[in-house]
Amino acid sequence: SALRRQFSTGAPITATLFPGDGIGPEIAESVKQIFTAAQIPIDWEEHFVGKEVDPRTQSFLTWESLESVRRNKVGLKGPMATPIGKGHRSLNLTLRKELNLYANVRPCFSLPGYKTRYDDVDLVTIRENTEGEYSGLEHQVVRGVVESIKIITRQASLRVAEHAFQYAKAHGRKRVSAIHKANIMQKTDGLFLKCCREVAEKYPEIVYEEVVIDNCCMMLVKNPALFDVLVMPNLYGDIISDLCAGLIGGLGLTPSCNIGEGGIALAEAVHGSAPDIAGKNMANPTALLLSAVTMLRHLELNDKADQVQNAVLKTIAEGKYRTIDLGGKSSTTDFTNAICDNLGIGST
Amino acid sequence: TYMPRPGDGSTRKVTLIPGDGIGPLVTGAVEQVMDAMHAPIVFEKYDVHGDMKKIPEGVLESIRENKVCIKGGLMTPVGGGVSSLNVHLRKELDLYASLVHCFNVKGIQTRHDNVDIVVIRENSEGEYAGLEHEVVPGVVESLKVITKFCSERIAKYAFEYAYLNNRKKVTAVHKANIMKLADGLFLESCREIAAQYPTIEYNEIIVDNCCMQLVSKPEQFDVMVTPNLYGNLVSNVAAGIAGGTGVMPGGNVGPEHAVFEQGASAGNVGKLELVEQKKANPVALLLSSAMMLRHLQFPSFADRLETAVQHVIEEGKYRTKDLGGNSTTQQVVDAVLANLD
Ligand SMILES: Nc1ncnc2c1ncn2[C@@H]1O[C@H](COP(=O)(O)OP(=O)(O)OP(=O)(O)O)[C@@H](O)[C@H]1O
Ligand SMILES: Nc1ncnc2c1ncn2[C@@H]1O[C@H](COP(=O)(O)OP(=O)(O)OP(=O)(O)O)[C@@H](O)[C@H]1O
Ligand SMILES: [Mg+2]
Ligand SMILES: [Mg+2]
């Protein structure tokens, strides 16, 4: 691919970086420091949320920012707090709509050494991100009666299913489970399943199964090891991906990556901007770091991805440097330095 | 101590639907236990199966007359153009509330302690409205319907339940940040009812966060009230963390009738293997039948049954596979019978 060629010639890859709000700049700084220490050939093109609404995007995100992601095709995004008020679009919605981010991918794995009640999680949730229950189509029929419309299309379902199987194949995963409620929503979820089946046919080496969502919820909390890759419509993906994040210790630890039209990959931390601890050097950068790792894997910089991921996991497992949310006492800076020390550079 | 005697209360007729799959096994367990206790109950048994076009009229008449029914799951064929009979029954009888009690049972090792959650789920509208159509080829729509009437009555039920059962808190589960009108109406209704119960704490939680909290800090929840689909998911998560759907009791309640069934995954008919080996866990339905006994105002029978089931679980000798044992349904039932004092 173009990206690989760029890499093999030694030229650095340009990636867009949105540090975001609240704790965003601190955890983005941590990522930059670690990437530099690991000598990862990435040039960050930093973009900030504007102070005024850009009429071209109807949002505080500027047209130039969006163009940067479109041009670079890869980016990393910290938490963004949408300012309250009328006359503009939510930041996340602007990104999703403008860049057509159709799939949200969240790898979820137990962190060795960080004990939760579940220590056998290693799965990936893939959520359709453009339609379904989030269509925004709602109306009042008569007073006291409202309707909300869920839309499932063949195009969007095929696209997300295709990504799920491609992902499974590229990452050596064995099984894809489609999560649904087609026994009740026979037509909508039925169409989603039909599309998944069609795509599954093209990947005979990957086991395909269908699981009803209520049963899936129950199985996940009883034995998460039963699952590998899960693909599902928007709302189910929202719920299941957060549930899975809960299994491994919360949103502060879960990476996420959005896949958009034309091969765009925008990795993001899914937690909020945590204004209560912003600027206090207390934030845990793990989720953003692991998101940056998903970005590296997307760029097929797998050695670098492994190097950073292992250093993060090792630091958490050692337990000497942990941020406060993980029950430790370390500052963001100390935790970051410890990760740099664990990158394995110069040692061995 | 008070010893219940046969004839203490006048005999009540109860409609019994064994259903499909594991249904007959677990309803069989209920029949045996009621018989052994000489509970003042007569069952009117009806054959209903998920592949029928609709619930036979005689069955509905029986439930309408008896007011109370206990049932196993009815299989729902996926994508066969046949709608779920479980849903049909709820609609026919206007069983607007589904109740699932998820709690740690002494003797069952789970990842979480201090789980004692009652999920009260709106059962008649929402995503289960069944209104779907193809707009153009490749584009289908499904309507979620939320009404003020149904939202208010489920909220009322939840608060009344909390009040009567000495519960402290009701949590409304929603996604009103996305579904502003639909879930917004649901929340608005809950708030109005909450204002009438000042002694009960009320709060709200977004459904995705709710599921995350359930697997990390479930002890924060007490009674939950939810629209239809979220309740289905929340009750399965709650049941899963507390010991599994094979243990948690529940039922569906309407203005006139009550249908008791396994709490979470009520429509569950089990895997074929479970049916063939006769190894379904009867605990959930036995505990549901204890709920039914309370509902019929036979509390001492309910206590006896619950105590016996509790003994068997704590003793740990007879457990089905979902609880880490290898017993058959009948072995568990026999143990329960032996423990009825
Ligand atoms: N996955 C989605 N698909 C389509 N529209 C969405 C989605 N998520 C959010 N929106 C829209 O964007 C607006 C802002 O959402 P917000 O930025 O709070 O997203 P979020 O907190 O990530 O939501 P979620 O928890 O559902 O992912 C919402 O009001 C909704 O209209
Ligand atoms: N990366 C992090 N490191 C440490 N603590 C965090 C982190 N992310 C979140 N938290 C903690 O969890 C709490 C809830 O976080 P959440 O992500 O929901 O932020 P928020 O306050 O809702 O922000 P937003 O309004 O942007 O969604 C925060 O107030 C903070 O104390
Ligand atoms: Mg979410
Ligand atoms: Mg948010």
JSON list of N, CA, C and O in Angstrom, two decimals, chain A residues 50-86:
[
{"chain": "A", "resi": 50, "resn": "GLY", "atom": "N", "xyz": [-11.67, 24.49, 17.39]},
{"chain": "A", "resi": 50, "resn": "GLY", "atom": "CA", "xyz": [-11.69, 25.95, 17.26]},
{"chain": "A", "resi": 50, "resn": "GLY", "atom": "C", "xyz": [-12.52, 26.64, 18.34]},
{"chain": "A", "resi": 50, "resn": "GLY", "atom": "O", "xyz": [-13.27, 26.00, 19.08]},
{"chain": "A", "resi": 51, "resn": "LYS", "atom": "N", "xyz": [-12.36, 27.95, 18.40]},
{"chain": "A", "resi": 51, "resn": "LYS", "atom": "CA", "xyz": [-13.11, 28.73, 19.39]},
{"chain": "A", "resi": 51, "resn": "LYS", "atom": "C", "xyz": [-14.44, 29.22, 18.82]},
{"chain": "A", "resi": 51, "resn": "LYS", "atom": "O", "xyz": [-15.31, 29.69, 19.53]},
{"chain": "A", "resi": 52, "resn": "GLU", "atom": "N", "xyz": [-14.54, 29.14, 17.49]},
{"chain": "A", "resi": 52, "resn": "GLU", "atom": "CA", "xyz": [-15.77, 29.59, 16.83]},
{"chain": "A", "resi": 52, "resn": "GLU", "atom": "C", "xyz": [-16.26, 28.50, 15.89]},
{"chain": "A", "resi": 52, "resn": "GLU", "atom": "O", "xyz": [-15.49, 27.66, 15.44]},
{"chain": "A", "resi": 53, "resn": "VAL", "atom": "N", "xyz": [-17.55, 28.60, 15.58]},
{"chain": "A", "resi": 53, "resn": "VAL", "atom": "CA", "xyz": [-18.12, 27.63, 14.66]},
{"chain": "A", "resi": 53, "resn": "VAL", "atom": "C", "xyz": [-17.61, 27.90, 13.24]},
{"chain": "A", "resi": 53, "resn": "VAL", "atom": "O", "xyz": [-17.66, 29.03, 12.76]},
{"chain": "A", "resi": 54, "resn": "ASP", "atom": "N", "xyz": [-17.10, 26.88, 12.61]},
{"chain": "A", "resi": 54, "resn": "ASP", "atom": "CA", "xyz": [-16.68, 27.01, 11.21]},
{"chain": "A", "resi": 54, "resn": "ASP", "atom": "C", "xyz": [-17.90, 26.78, 10.34]},
{"chain": "A", "resi": 54, "resn": "ASP", "atom": "O", "xyz": [-18.50, 25.69, 10.38]},
{"chain": "A", "resi": 55, "resn": "PRO", "atom": "N", "xyz": [-18.31, 27.80, 9.56]},
{"chain": "A", "resi": 55, "resn": "PRO", "atom": "CA", "xyz": [-19.54, 27.66, 8.78]},
{"chain": "A", "resi": 55, "resn": "PRO", "atom": "C", "xyz": [-19.49, 26.48, 7.80]},
{"chain": "A", "resi": 55, "resn": "PRO", "atom": "O", "xyz": [-20.50, 25.90, 7.45]},
{"chain": "A", "resi": 56, "resn": "ARG", "atom": "N", "xyz": [-18.28, 26.12, 7.38]},
{"chain": "A", "resi": 56, "resn": "ARG", "atom": "CA", "xyz": [-18.17, 25.03, 6.41]},
{"chain": "A", "resi": 56, "resn": "ARG", "atom": "C", "xyz": [-18.47, 23.68, 7.03]},
{"chain": "A", "resi": 56, "resn": "ARG", "atom": "O", "xyz": [-18.82, 22.73, 6.35]},
{"chain": "A", "resi": 57, "resn": "THR", "atom": "N", "xyz": [-18.31, 23.56, 8.33]},
{"chain": "A", "resi": 57, "resn": "THR", "atom": "CA", "xyz": [-18.59, 22.28, 8.98]},
{"chain": "A", "resi": 57, "resn": "THR", "atom": "C", "xyz": [-19.74, 22.40, 9.98]},
{"chain": "A", "resi": 57, "resn": "THR", "atom": "O", "xyz": [-20.17, 21.40, 10.54]},
{"chain": "A", "resi": 58, "resn": "GLN", "atom": "N", "xyz": [-20.22, 23.59, 10.20]},
{"chain": "A", "resi": 58, "resn": "GLN", "atom": "CA", "xyz": [-21.24, 23.88, 11.22]},
{"chain": "A", "resi": 58, "resn": "GLN", "atom": "C", "xyz": [-20.84, 23.36, 12.58]},
{"chain": "A", "resi": 58, "resn": "GLN", "atom": "O", "xyz": [-21.66, 22.88, 13.35]},
{"chain": "A", "resi": 59, "resn": "SER", "atom": "N", "xyz": [-19.57, 23.42, 12.85]},
{"chain": "A", "resi": 59, "resn": "SER", "atom": "CA", "xyz": [-19.07, 22.81, 14.06]},
{"chain": "A", "resi": 59, "resn": "SER", "atom": "C", "xyz": [-17.81, 23.56, 14.51]},
{"chain": "A", "resi": 59, "resn": "SER", "atom": "O", "xyz": [-17.23, 24.32, 13.75]},
{"chain": "A", "resi": 60, "resn": "PHE", "atom": "N", "xyz": [-17.38, 23.31, 15.74]},
{"chain": "A", "resi": 60, "resn": "PHE", "atom": "CA", "xyz": [-16.15, 23.92, 16.22]},
{"chain": "A", "resi": 60, "resn": "PHE", "atom": "C", "xyz": [-14.91, 23.26, 15.61]},
{"chain": "A", "resi": 60, "resn": "PHE", "atom": "O", "xyz": [-13.81, 23.72, 15.81]},
{"chain": "A", "resi": 61, "resn": "LEU", "atom": "N", "xyz": [-15.14, 22.16, 14.92]},
{"chain": "A", "resi": 61, "resn": "LEU", "atom": "CA", "xyz": [-14.03, 21.54, 14.20]},
{"chain": "A", "resi": 61, "resn": "LEU", "atom": "C", "xyz": [-13.90, 22.23, 12.86]},
{"chain": "A", "resi": 61, "resn": "LEU", "atom": "O", "xyz": [-14.88, 22.41, 12.15]},
{"chain": "A", "resi": 62, "resn": "THR", "atom": "N", "xyz": [-12.70, 22.59, 12.48]},
{"chain": "A", "resi": 62, "resn": "THR", "atom": "CA", "xyz": [-12.54, 23.33, 11.23]},
{"chain": "A", "resi": 62, "resn": "THR", "atom": "C", "xyz": [-12.45, 22.39, 10.03]},
{"chain": "A", "resi": 62, "resn": "THR", "atom": "O", "xyz": [-12.15, 21.21, 10.16]},
{"chain": "A", "resi": 63, "resn": "TRP", "atom": "N", "xyz": [-12.72, 22.97, 8.91]},
{"chain": "A", "resi": 63, "resn": "TRP", "atom": "CA", "xyz": [-12.61, 22.27, 7.65]},
{"chain": "A", "resi": 63, "resn": "TRP", "atom": "C", "xyz": [-11.18, 21.75, 7.46]},
{"chain": "A", "resi": 63, "resn": "TRP", "atom": "O", "xyz": [-10.97, 20.62, 7.02]},
{"chain": "A", "resi": 64, "resn": "GLU", "atom": "N", "xyz": [-10.20, 22.57, 7.86]},
{"chain": "A", "resi": 64, "resn": "GLU", "atom": "CA", "xyz": [-8.80, 22.19, 7.72]},
{"chain": "A", "resi": 64, "resn": "GLU", "atom": "C", "xyz": [-8.50, 20.92, 8.53]},
{"chain": "A", "resi": 64, "resn": "GLU", "atom": "O", "xyz": [-7.76, 20.04, 8.09]},
{"chain": "A", "resi": 65, "resn": "SER", "atom": "N", "xyz": [-9.09, 20.84, 9.73]},
{"chain": "A", "resi": 65, "resn": "SER", "atom": "CA", "xyz": [-8.87, 19.65, 10.56]},
{"chain": "A", "resi": 65, "resn": "SER", "atom": "C", "xyz": [-9.38, 18.40, 9.85]},
{"chain": "A", "resi": 65, "resn": "SER", "atom": "O", "xyz": [-8.72, 17.37, 9.83]},
{"chain": "A", "resi": 66, "resn": "LEU", "atom": "N", "xyz": [-10.58, 18.52, 9.29]},
{"chain": "A", "resi": 66, "resn": "LEU", "atom": "CA", "xyz": [-11.18, 17.37, 8.63]},
{"chain": "A", "resi": 66, "resn": "LEU", "atom": "C", "xyz": [-10.35, 16.99, 7.40]},
{"chain": "A", "resi": 66, "resn": "LEU", "atom": "O", "xyz": [-10.11, 15.81, 7.13]},
{"chain": "A", "resi": 67, "resn": "GLU", "atom": "N", "xyz": [-9.91, 18.03, 6.67]},
{"chain": "A", "resi": 67, "resn": "GLU", "atom": "CA", "xyz": [-9.07, 17.78, 5.49]},
{"chain": "A", "resi": 67, "resn": "GLU", "atom": "C", "xyz": [-7.79, 17.05, 5.87]},
{"chain": "A", "resi": 67, "resn": "GLU", "atom": "O", "xyz": [-7.30, 16.19, 5.15]},
{"chain": "A", "resi": 68, "resn": "SER", "atom": "N", "xyz": [-7.25, 17.41, 7.03]},
{"chain": "A", "resi": 68, "resn": "SER", "atom": "CA", "xyz": [-6.01, 16.78, 7.49]},
{"chain": "A", "resi": 68, "resn": "SER", "atom": "C", "xyz": [-6.22, 15.27, 7.66]},
{"chain": "A", "resi": 68, "resn": "SER", "atom": "O", "xyz": [-5.39, 14.47, 7.22]},
{"chain": "A", "resi": 69, "resn": "VAL", "atom": "N", "xyz": [-7.33, 14.88, 8.27]},
{"chain": "A", "resi": 69, "resn": "VAL", "atom": "CA", "xyz": [-7.59, 13.45, 8.44]},
{"chain": "A", "resi": 69, "resn": "VAL", "atom": "C", "xyz": [-7.81, 12.78, 7.08]},
{"chain": "A", "resi": 69, "resn": "VAL", "atom": "O", "xyz": [-7.30, 11.69, 6.82]},
{"chain": "A", "resi": 70, "resn": "ARG", "atom": "N", "xyz": [-8.54, 13.46, 6.22]},
{"chain": "A", "resi": 70, "resn": "ARG", "atom": "CA", "xyz": [-8.81, 12.88, 4.90]},
{"chain": "A", "resi": 70, "resn": "ARG", "atom": "C", "xyz": [-7.51, 12.65, 4.13]},
{"chain": "A", "resi": 70, "resn": "ARG", "atom": "O", "xyz": [-7.34, 11.66, 3.45]},
{"chain": "A", "resi": 71, "resn": "ARG", "atom": "N", "xyz": [-6.60, 13.61, 4.25]},
{"chain": "A", "resi": 71, "resn": "ARG", "atom": "CA", "xyz": [-5.35, 13.54, 3.53]},
{"chain": "A", "resi": 71, "resn": "ARG", "atom": "C", "xyz": [-4.44, 12.46, 4.13]},
{"chain": "A", "resi": 71, "resn": "ARG", "atom": "O", "xyz": [-3.92, 11.60, 3.44]},
{"chain": "A", "resi": 72, "resn": "ASN", "atom": "N", "xyz": [-4.31, 12.47, 5.46]},
{"chain": "A", "resi": 72, "resn": "ASN", "atom": "CA", "xyz": [-3.38, 11.54, 6.11]},
{"chain": "A", "resi": 72, "resn": "ASN", "atom": "C", "xyz": [-3.95, 10.13, 6.23]},
{"chain": "A", "resi": 72, "resn": "ASN", "atom": "O", "xyz": [-3.20, 9.18, 6.35]},
{"chain": "A", "resi": 73, "resn": "LYS", "atom": "N", "xyz": [-5.25, 10.05, 6.26]},
{"chain": "A", "resi": 73, "resn": "LYS", "atom": "CA", "xyz": [-5.96, 8.77, 6.38]},
{"chain": "A", "resi": 73, "resn": "LYS", "atom": "C", "xyz": [-5.76, 8.08, 7.74]},
{"chain": "A", "resi": 73, "resn": "LYS", "atom": "O", "xyz": [-6.33, 7.03, 7.99]},
{"chain": "A", "resi": 74, "resn": "VAL", "atom": "N", "xyz": [-4.92, 8.65, 8.59]},
{"chain": "A", "resi": 74, "resn": "VAL", "atom": "CA", "xyz": [-4.81, 8.12, 9.94]},
{"chain": "A", "resi": 74, "resn": "VAL", "atom": "C", "xyz": [-4.78, 9.27, 10.92]},
{"chain": "A", "resi": 74, "resn": "VAL", "atom": "O", "xyz": [-4.24, 10.34, 10.62]},
{"chain": "A", "resi": 75, "resn": "GLY", "atom": "N", "xyz": [-5.34, 9.00, 12.09]},
{"chain": "A", "resi": 75, "resn": "GLY", "atom": "CA", "xyz": [-5.35, 10.04, 13.10]},
{"chain": "A", "resi": 75, "resn": "GLY", "atom": "C", "xyz": [-5.59, 9.46, 14.48]},
{"chain": "A", "resi": 75, "resn": "GLY", "atom": "O", "xyz": [-5.98, 8.30, 14.63]},
{"chain": "A", "resi": 76, "resn": "LEU", "atom": "N", "xyz": [-5.31, 10.30, 15.46]},
{"chain": "A", "resi": 76, "resn": "LEU", "atom": "CA", "xyz": [-5.53, 9.91, 16.85]},
{"chain": "A", "resi": 76, "resn": "LEU", "atom": "C", "xyz": [-6.26, 11.06, 17.53]},
{"chain": "A", "resi": 76, "resn": "LEU", "atom": "O", "xyz": [-5.91, 12.22, 17.32]},
{"chain": "A", "resi": 77, "resn": "LYS", "atom": "N", "xyz": [-7.24, 10.71, 18.32]},
{"chain": "A", "resi": 77, "resn": "LYS", "atom": "CA", "xyz": [-8.09, 11.75, 18.87]},
{"chain": "A", "resi": 77, "resn": "LYS", "atom": "C", "xyz": [-8.26, 11.56, 20.37]},
{"chain": "A", "resi": 77, "resn": "LYS", "atom": "O", "xyz": [-8.59, 10.46, 20.83]},
{"chain": "A", "resi": 78, "resn": "GLY", "atom": "N", "xyz": [-8.04, 12.61, 21.13]},
{"chain": "A", "resi": 78, "resn": "GLY", "atom": "CA", "xyz": [-8.32, 12.60, 22.56]},
{"chain": "A", "resi": 78, "resn": "GLY", "atom": "C", "xyz": [-9.78, 12.94, 22.80]},
{"chain": "A", "resi": 78, "resn": "GLY", "atom": "O", "xyz": [-10.54, 13.16, 21.86]},
{"chain": "A", "resi": 79, "resn": "PRO", "atom": "N", "xyz": [-10.20, 13.00, 24.05]},
{"chain": "A", "resi": 79, "resn": "PRO", "atom": "CA", "xyz": [-11.60, 13.31, 24.35]},
{"chain": "A", "resi": 79, "resn": "PRO", "atom": "C", "xyz": [-11.95, 14.74, 23.98]},
{"chain": "A", "resi": 79, "resn": "PRO", "atom": "O", "xyz": [-11.13, 15.64, 24.15]},
{"chain": "A", "resi": 80, "resn": "MET", "atom": "N", "xyz": [-13.14, 14.94, 23.45]},
{"chain": "A", "resi": 80, "resn": "MET", "atom": "CA", "xyz": [-13.58, 16.29, 23.10]},
{"chain": "A", "resi": 80, "resn": "MET", "atom": "C", "xyz": [-14.90, 16.57, 23.81]},
{"chain": "A", "resi": 80, "resn": "MET", "atom": "O", "xyz": [-15.83, 15.79, 23.71]},
{"chain": "A", "resi": 81, "resn": "ALA", "atom": "N", "xyz": [-14.95, 17.67, 24.49]},
{"chain": "A", "resi": 81, "resn": "ALA", "atom": "CA", "xyz": [-16.20, 18.05, 25.15]},
{"chain": "A", "resi": 81, "resn": "ALA", "atom": "C", "xyz": [-16.93, 19.01, 24.23]},
{"chain": "A", "resi": 81, "resn": "ALA", "atom": "O", "xyz": [-16.42, 20.07, 23.90]},
{"chain": "A", "resi": 82, "resn": "THR", "atom": "N", "xyz": [-18.13, 18.61, 23.79]},
{"chain": "A", "resi": 82, "resn": "THR", "atom": "CA", "xyz": [-18.88, 19.48, 22.91]},
{"chain": "A", "resi": 82, "resn": "THR", "atom": "C", "xyz": [-19.44, 20.66, 23.70]},
{"chain": "A", "resi": 82, "resn": "THR", "atom": "O", "xyz": [-20.14, 20.46, 24.69]},
{"chain": "A", "resi": 83, "resn": "PRO", "atom": "N", "xyz": [-19.11, 21.90, 23.28]},
{"chain": "A", "resi": 83, "resn": "PRO", "atom": "CA", "xyz": [-19.65, 23.06, 24.00]},
{"chain": "A", "resi": 83, "resn": "PRO", "atom": "C", "xyz": [-21.17, 23.08, 23.89]},
{"chain": "A", "resi": 83, "resn": "PRO", "atom": "O", "xyz": [-21.73, 22.68, 22.86]},
{"chain": "A", "resi": 84, "resn": "ILE", "atom": "N", "xyz": [-21.81, 23.50, 24.95]},
{"chain": "A", "resi": 84, "resn": "ILE", "atom": "CA", "xyz": [-23.27, 23.51, 24.96]},
{"chain": "A", "resi": 84, "resn": "ILE", "atom": "C", "xyz": [-23.77, 24.75, 24.22]},
{"chain": "A", "resi": 84, "resn": "ILE", "atom": "O", "xyz": [-23.14, 25.81, 24.28]},
{"chain": "A", "resi": 85, "resn": "GLY", "atom": "N", "xyz": [-24.85, 24.60, 23.53]},
{"chain": "A", "resi": 85, "resn": "GLY", "atom": "CA", "xyz": [-25.42, 25.76, 22.84]},
{"chain": "A", "resi": 85, "resn": "GLY", "atom": "C", "xyz": [-25.98, 25.35, 21.50]},
{"chain": "A", "resi": 85, "resn": "GLY", "atom": "O", "xyz": [-25.68, 24.26, 21.00]},
{"chain": "A", "resi": 86, "resn": "LYS", "atom": "N", "xyz": [-26.77, 26.20, 20.92]},
{"chain": "A", "resi": 86, "resn": "LYS", "atom": "CA", "xyz": [-27.41, 25.87, 19.65]},
{"chain": "A", "resi": 86, "resn": "LYS", "atom": "C", "xyz": [-26.54, 26.34, 18.49]},
{"chain": "A", "resi": 86, "resn": "LYS", "atom": "O", "xyz": [-25.56, 27.04, 18.66]}
]
